[in-house]
C-alpha cells in the first residue's frame, strides 16, 4: 500500500530523514516509535505529502506521489491524517467539520456526506454532539471527531501522529478504544505513538526511528522481549513504566 525508497529530507542544513526504506502492506498496522526530534512526524507527514521528500520515492497504492505531476489531491483523499492537536475548524459544528472535505474535495452530495458523517460520529460515540462546536467538547471528544472526519473521506490509509499526546490521561483510553476498533476492520494504519499497550494489541510491526533512520523493526513482542540495539533498549526503558 505504501512504499518508501531511499527517502531523505533536509530542512536547510538539517538532515532529518536519512535514507528511509519502508513498505507497509495493505491492511497492515504499523507503529512508529522513537525519541522526540527523531523525524517521526516528518516521516509520517511525507506519506501524504504534507512534507515533500528532498530525495527518494514514495509509492502509495501504485502511484508515485513524489513524481513531478503526481495527483496530490487524490493522494490526500486516499491517505487521511489525524494530528496530535486535532486541527478542527473552531467556527464549524462537529458535523460540518466531518462533512467539509468530502463535500468540497470529493464532491460528495451534502446529504450523503451528512448521512455517512452521522454514521461515523455514531461509531466514535459522538452522534449527540453533531451540532456542538469543538470548543464545547473535551480533548478526547475532539480527537474522536477528528477520527470521524478522517473516516468520512473513506480513506485507504489513516495516518495518526501522536493522537493521544495532547490529551489528559483520563481521555487517552477512549481515543485508543476507537483506534483499536478501526484496526480490527482492516484499514491500513500507520501510527506514531508511545502507547505501548496499543502497540502490543494492534501493531503487526513496530519500527524504532532515531536520528532520521530506522534503527530496528519487528513485531511488538520483539521490542518488548529482546530488542537488538542499545538505543532501542534505552528508549524503551525510558518510556515503559
Ligand atoms: N518545518 C521544519 N523546518 C525546520 N526544521 C524542522 C521542521 N519540521 C521539523 N523540523 C526539525 O526536524 C527534526 C525532526 O522533527 P520531527 O519530524 O517533528 O520529529 P519527531 O516527530 O520525531 O519529534 C527536528 O530537529 C525538528 O526540529
Ligand atoms: Mg512529532
Short mmCIF file of C-alpha atoms and ligand atoms in Angstrom, two decimals:
data_model
loop_
_atom_site.label_atom_id
_atom_site.label_comp_id
_atom_site.label_asym_id
_atom_site.label_seq_id
_atom_site.Cartn_x
_atom_site.Cartn_y
_atom_site.Cartn_z
CA UNK A 1 0.00 0.00 0.00
CA UNK A 2 2.87 2.36 0.83
CA UNK A 3 6.49 2.08 -0.23
CA UNK A 4 9.29 4.49 0.62
CA UNK A 5 12.55 4.13 -1.26
CA UNK A 6 15.66 5.98 -0.15
CA UNK A 7 13.72 8.88 1.33
CA UNK A 8 15.80 11.80 2.59
CA UNK A 9 14.55 15.08 3.98
CA UNK A 10 16.56 18.20 4.66
CA UNK A 11 15.37 21.37 6.34
CA UNK A 12 18.14 23.68 5.22
CA UNK A 13 21.29 22.02 6.53
CA UNK A 14 19.40 19.78 8.93
CA UNK A 15 19.33 16.20 7.63
CA UNK A 16 16.11 14.90 9.19
CA UNK A 17 15.39 11.68 7.26
CA UNK A 18 18.45 9.71 6.25
CA UNK A 19 17.51 7.18 3.63
CA UNK A 20 14.27 5.58 4.76
CA UNK A 21 13.24 2.34 3.03
CA UNK A 22 9.91 1.08 4.26
CA UNK A 23 6.97 -0.92 2.96
CA UNK A 24 3.52 -1.01 4.52
CA UNK A 25 1.23 -3.79 3.33
CA UNK A 26 -2.45 -3.37 2.65
CA UNK A 27 -4.32 -3.73 5.95
CA UNK A 28 -1.11 -3.62 7.99
CA UNK A 29 -0.95 -1.73 11.29
CA UNK A 30 2.47 -0.14 11.60
CA UNK A 31 3.52 1.63 14.79
CA UNK A 32 6.41 4.11 14.73
CA UNK A 33 8.24 4.88 17.96
CA UNK A 34 11.30 6.99 18.68
CA UNK A 35 12.58 9.93 20.67
CA UNK A 36 11.38 13.49 20.18
CA UNK A 37 13.05 15.13 17.20
CA UNK A 38 13.99 11.83 15.56
CA UNK A 39 11.93 12.54 12.42
CA UNK A 40 8.73 10.57 13.12
CA UNK A 41 6.38 13.40 12.16
CA UNK A 42 8.41 14.24 9.09
CA UNK A 43 8.30 10.58 8.08
CA UNK A 44 4.56 10.11 8.53
CA UNK A 45 3.75 13.53 7.00
CA UNK A 46 5.71 12.60 3.92
CA UNK A 47 3.30 9.70 3.35
CA UNK A 48 0.61 12.13 2.20
CA UNK A 49 2.99 14.84 1.01
CA UNK A 50 2.38 17.25 3.85
CA UNK A 51 6.18 17.18 3.66
CA UNK A 52 7.86 16.62 0.35
CA UNK A 53 10.99 14.43 0.49
CA UNK A 54 14.21 16.04 -0.68
CA UNK A 55 15.28 12.77 -2.28
CA UNK A 56 13.75 9.35 -2.86
CA UNK A 57 10.43 7.95 -3.91
CA UNK A 58 7.11 7.29 -2.20
CA UNK A 59 4.60 4.99 -3.87
CA UNK A 60 1.05 4.91 -2.45
CA UNK A 61 -1.35 2.32 -3.80
CA UNK A 62 0.66 2.04 -7.00
CA UNK A 63 1.04 5.80 -7.58
CA UNK A 64 4.40 7.55 -7.30
CA UNK A 65 3.27 10.53 -5.24
CA UNK A 66 6.72 12.09 -5.43
CA UNK A 67 6.60 12.28 -9.24
CA UNK A 68 6.52 15.89 -10.52
CA UNK A 69 2.95 15.66 -11.80
CA UNK A 70 1.50 13.41 -9.12
CA UNK A 71 -2.20 13.97 -8.40
CA UNK A 72 -1.72 15.29 -4.87
CA UNK A 73 -5.41 15.94 -4.23
CA UNK A 74 -6.22 12.31 -4.99
CA UNK A 75 -3.47 11.19 -2.68
CA UNK A 76 -4.81 13.33 0.17
CA UNK A 77 -8.22 11.74 -0.38
CA UNK A 78 -6.96 8.23 0.00
CA UNK A 79 -4.50 8.97 2.81
CA UNK A 80 -6.18 10.67 5.77
CA UNK A 81 -4.33 12.05 8.75
CA UNK A 82 -5.17 12.52 12.43
CA UNK A 83 -2.96 15.05 14.21
CA UNK A 84 -1.84 15.49 17.79
CA UNK A 85 -3.67 18.83 18.01
CA UNK A 86 -6.98 17.68 16.43
CA UNK A 87 -7.00 20.67 13.99
CA UNK A 88 -10.79 21.04 13.90
CA UNK A 89 -12.31 24.22 12.49
CA UNK A 90 -13.45 26.12 15.59
CA UNK A 91 -16.25 28.05 13.88
CA UNK A 92 -17.86 25.00 12.33
CA UNK A 93 -20.05 22.46 14.05
CA UNK A 94 -18.88 18.92 14.59
CA UNK A 95 -20.97 17.70 11.65
CA UNK A 96 -19.68 20.49 9.42
CA UNK A 97 -16.12 19.55 10.35
CA UNK A 98 -16.83 15.96 9.38
CA UNK A 99 -18.54 16.77 6.06
CA UNK A 100 -16.48 19.70 4.77
CA UNK A 101 -13.74 17.83 2.95
CA UNK A 102 -15.97 15.16 1.37
CA UNK A 103 -18.26 17.89 0.02
CA UNK A 104 -15.55 20.28 -1.15
CA UNK A 105 -12.80 17.94 -2.22
CA UNK A 106 -14.59 14.74 -3.16
CA UNK A 107 -17.77 16.45 -4.43
CA UNK A 108 -19.94 14.12 -2.37
CA UNK A 109 -23.55 15.44 -2.25
CA UNK A 110 -24.20 17.19 1.07
CA UNK A 111 -26.99 14.87 2.13
CA UNK A 112 -24.87 11.80 1.53
CA UNK A 113 -21.86 13.32 3.33
CA UNK A 114 -24.10 14.17 6.28
CA UNK A 115 -25.59 10.70 6.46
CA UNK A 116 -22.21 8.99 6.41
CA UNK A 117 -20.85 11.69 8.73
CA UNK A 118 -23.56 10.94 11.28
CA UNK A 119 -22.84 7.23 10.98
CA UNK A 120 -19.13 7.80 11.67
CA UNK A 121 -19.94 10.13 14.57
CA UNK A 122 -22.08 7.36 15.97
CA UNK A 123 -19.15 4.95 15.56
CA UNK A 124 -16.93 7.17 17.66
CA UNK A 125 -19.74 7.66 20.20
CA UNK A 126 -20.49 11.32 19.41
CA UNK A 127 -23.71 11.39 17.45
CA UNK A 128 -25.29 13.57 20.12
CA UNK A 129 -22.56 16.20 19.62
CA UNK A 130 -23.13 16.67 15.87
CA UNK A 131 -24.39 20.24 16.29
CA UNK A 132 -21.97 21.28 19.01
CA UNK A 133 -18.83 23.34 18.36
CA UNK A 134 -15.33 21.97 19.04
CA UNK A 135 -14.80 24.31 21.99
CA UNK A 136 -17.77 22.67 23.71
CA UNK A 137 -16.06 19.28 23.60
CA UNK A 138 -13.32 17.71 25.70
CA UNK A 139 -9.98 16.93 24.09
CA UNK A 140 -10.82 13.25 23.83
CA UNK A 141 -14.13 14.07 22.16
CA UNK A 142 -12.43 16.47 19.73
CA UNK A 143 -9.94 13.80 18.77
CA UNK A 144 -12.75 11.32 18.17
CA UNK A 145 -14.39 13.90 15.90
CA UNK A 146 -11.09 14.20 14.04
CA UNK A 147 -11.13 10.42 13.55
CA UNK A 148 -14.73 10.53 12.27
CA UNK A 149 -13.65 13.31 9.91
CA UNK A 150 -10.82 11.20 8.58
CA UNK A 151 -13.14 8.21 8.13
CA UNK A 152 -15.73 10.26 6.27
CA UNK A 153 -13.16 10.68 3.48
CA UNK A 154 -13.31 6.88 3.05
CA UNK A 155 -9.52 6.69 3.00
CA UNK A 156 -7.47 3.61 2.18
CA UNK A 157 -4.88 4.56 4.76
CA UNK A 158 -5.10 6.52 8.01
CA UNK A 159 -2.02 8.15 9.48
CA UNK A 160 -2.02 9.05 13.17
CA UNK A 161 0.69 11.36 14.52
CA UNK A 162 0.75 11.02 18.32
CA UNK A 163 -3.04 11.18 18.52
CA UNK A 164 -3.19 10.92 22.31
CA UNK A 165 -0.16 13.01 23.30
CA UNK A 166 -2.13 16.22 23.82
CA UNK A 167 -4.83 14.56 25.89
CA UNK A 168 -5.37 14.46 29.62
CA UNK A 169 -4.63 10.95 30.87
CA UNK A 170 -8.27 10.08 31.55
CA UNK A 171 -9.16 10.74 27.89
CA UNK A 172 -6.47 8.66 26.28
CA UNK A 173 -8.31 5.35 26.54
CA UNK A 174 -11.48 6.49 24.79
CA UNK A 175 -9.43 7.52 21.75
CA UNK A 176 -7.34 4.34 21.81
CA UNK A 177 -10.53 2.26 22.00
CA UNK A 178 -11.78 3.86 18.78
CA UNK A 179 -8.41 3.23 17.14
CA UNK A 180 -8.44 -0.41 18.22
CA UNK A 181 -11.90 -0.91 16.75
CA UNK A 182 -10.74 0.65 13.47
CA UNK A 183 -7.71 -1.58 13.42
CA UNK A 184 -9.98 -4.59 13.62
CA UNK A 185 -11.71 -3.52 10.40
CA UNK A 186 -8.77 -3.98 8.10
CA UNK A 187 -7.88 -0.41 7.16
CA UNK A 188 -4.17 0.28 6.70
CA UNK A 189 -2.91 2.28 9.69
CA UNK A 190 0.38 4.00 10.40
CA UNK A 191 0.54 5.29 13.96
CA UNK A 192 3.22 7.32 15.70
CA UNK A 193 2.60 6.66 19.38
CA UNK A 194 4.24 5.82 22.64
CA UNK A 195 1.20 3.94 23.88
CA UNK A 196 2.84 0.56 24.17
CA UNK A 197 -0.36 -1.15 25.27
CA UNK A 198 -1.88 -0.10 21.96
CA UNK A 199 1.19 -1.25 20.03
CA UNK A 200 1.10 -4.61 21.75
CA UNK A 201 -2.58 -5.06 20.99
CA UNK A 202 -2.80 -3.96 17.36
CA UNK A 203 0.59 -3.50 15.73
CA UNK A 204 1.66 -6.02 13.12
CA UNK A 205 5.04 -4.37 13.17
CA UNK A 206 6.84 -1.69 15.16
CA UNK A 207 9.70 0.43 13.85
CA UNK A 208 12.07 2.38 16.06
CA UNK A 209 13.32 5.59 14.48
CA UNK A 210 16.27 7.54 15.85
CA UNK A 211 18.26 10.29 14.21
CA UNK A 212 16.25 10.03 10.99
CA UNK A 213 16.95 6.34 10.47
CA UNK A 214 15.05 3.13 11.09
CA UNK A 215 17.20 1.52 13.75
CA UNK A 216 15.15 -1.58 14.35
CA UNK A 217 11.91 -3.20 13.29
CA UNK A 218 9.90 -6.24 14.19
CA UNK A 219 6.67 -7.48 15.71
CA UNK A 220 5.76 -5.88 19.05
CA UNK A 221 6.86 -8.94 21.07
CA UNK A 222 10.36 -8.49 19.68
CA UNK A 223 10.53 -4.95 21.01
CA UNK A 224 9.22 -5.83 24.43
CA UNK A 225 11.18 -9.05 24.94
CA UNK A 226 14.53 -8.65 23.22
CA UNK A 227 15.33 -5.56 21.18
CA UNK A 228 18.70 -5.86 19.46
CA UNK A 229 20.03 -2.36 19.69
CA UNK A 230 21.29 -0.48 22.70
CA UNK A 231 19.49 2.67 21.57
CA UNK A 232 16.18 0.80 21.36
CA UNK A 233 16.66 -0.66 24.84
CA UNK A 234 17.45 2.74 26.29
CA UNK A 235 14.46 4.34 24.63
CA UNK A 236 12.08 1.61 25.76
CA UNK A 237 13.38 1.68 29.32
CA UNK A 238 12.61 5.40 29.40
CA UNK A 239 9.04 5.14 28.11
CA UNK A 240 7.91 1.95 29.86
CA UNK A 241 6.85 2.37 33.40
N1 LIG B 1 9.36 22.69 9.07
C1 LIG B 1 10.52 22.49 9.68
N2 LIG B 1 11.57 23.33 9.48
C2 LIG B 1 12.77 23.12 10.06
N3 LIG B 1 13.05 22.07 10.88
C3 LIG B 1 12.05 21.21 11.12
C4 LIG B 1 10.74 21.36 10.54
N4 LIG B 1 9.97 20.33 10.95
C5 LIG B 1 10.74 19.59 11.74
N5 LIG B 1 11.99 20.09 11.85
C6 LIG B 1 13.12 19.51 12.60
O1 LIG B 1 13.30 18.20 12.11
C7 LIG B 1 13.64 17.31 13.17
C8 LIG B 1 12.64 16.17 13.20
O2 LIG B 1 11.36 16.69 13.55
P1 LIG B 1 10.06 15.81 13.66
O3 LIG B 1 9.90 15.04 12.39
O4 LIG B 1 8.96 16.71 14.05
O5 LIG B 1 10.45 14.80 14.83
P2 LIG B 1 9.54 13.96 15.83
O6 LIG B 1 8.16 13.93 15.26
O7 LIG B 1 10.19 12.62 15.89
O8 LIG B 1 9.60 14.66 17.14
C9 LIG B 1 13.67 18.15 14.42
O9 LIG B 1 15.00 18.52 14.66
C10 LIG B 1 12.83 19.34 14.08
O10 LIG B 1 13.22 20.47 14.81
MG1 LIG B 2 6.32 14.50 16.06
#
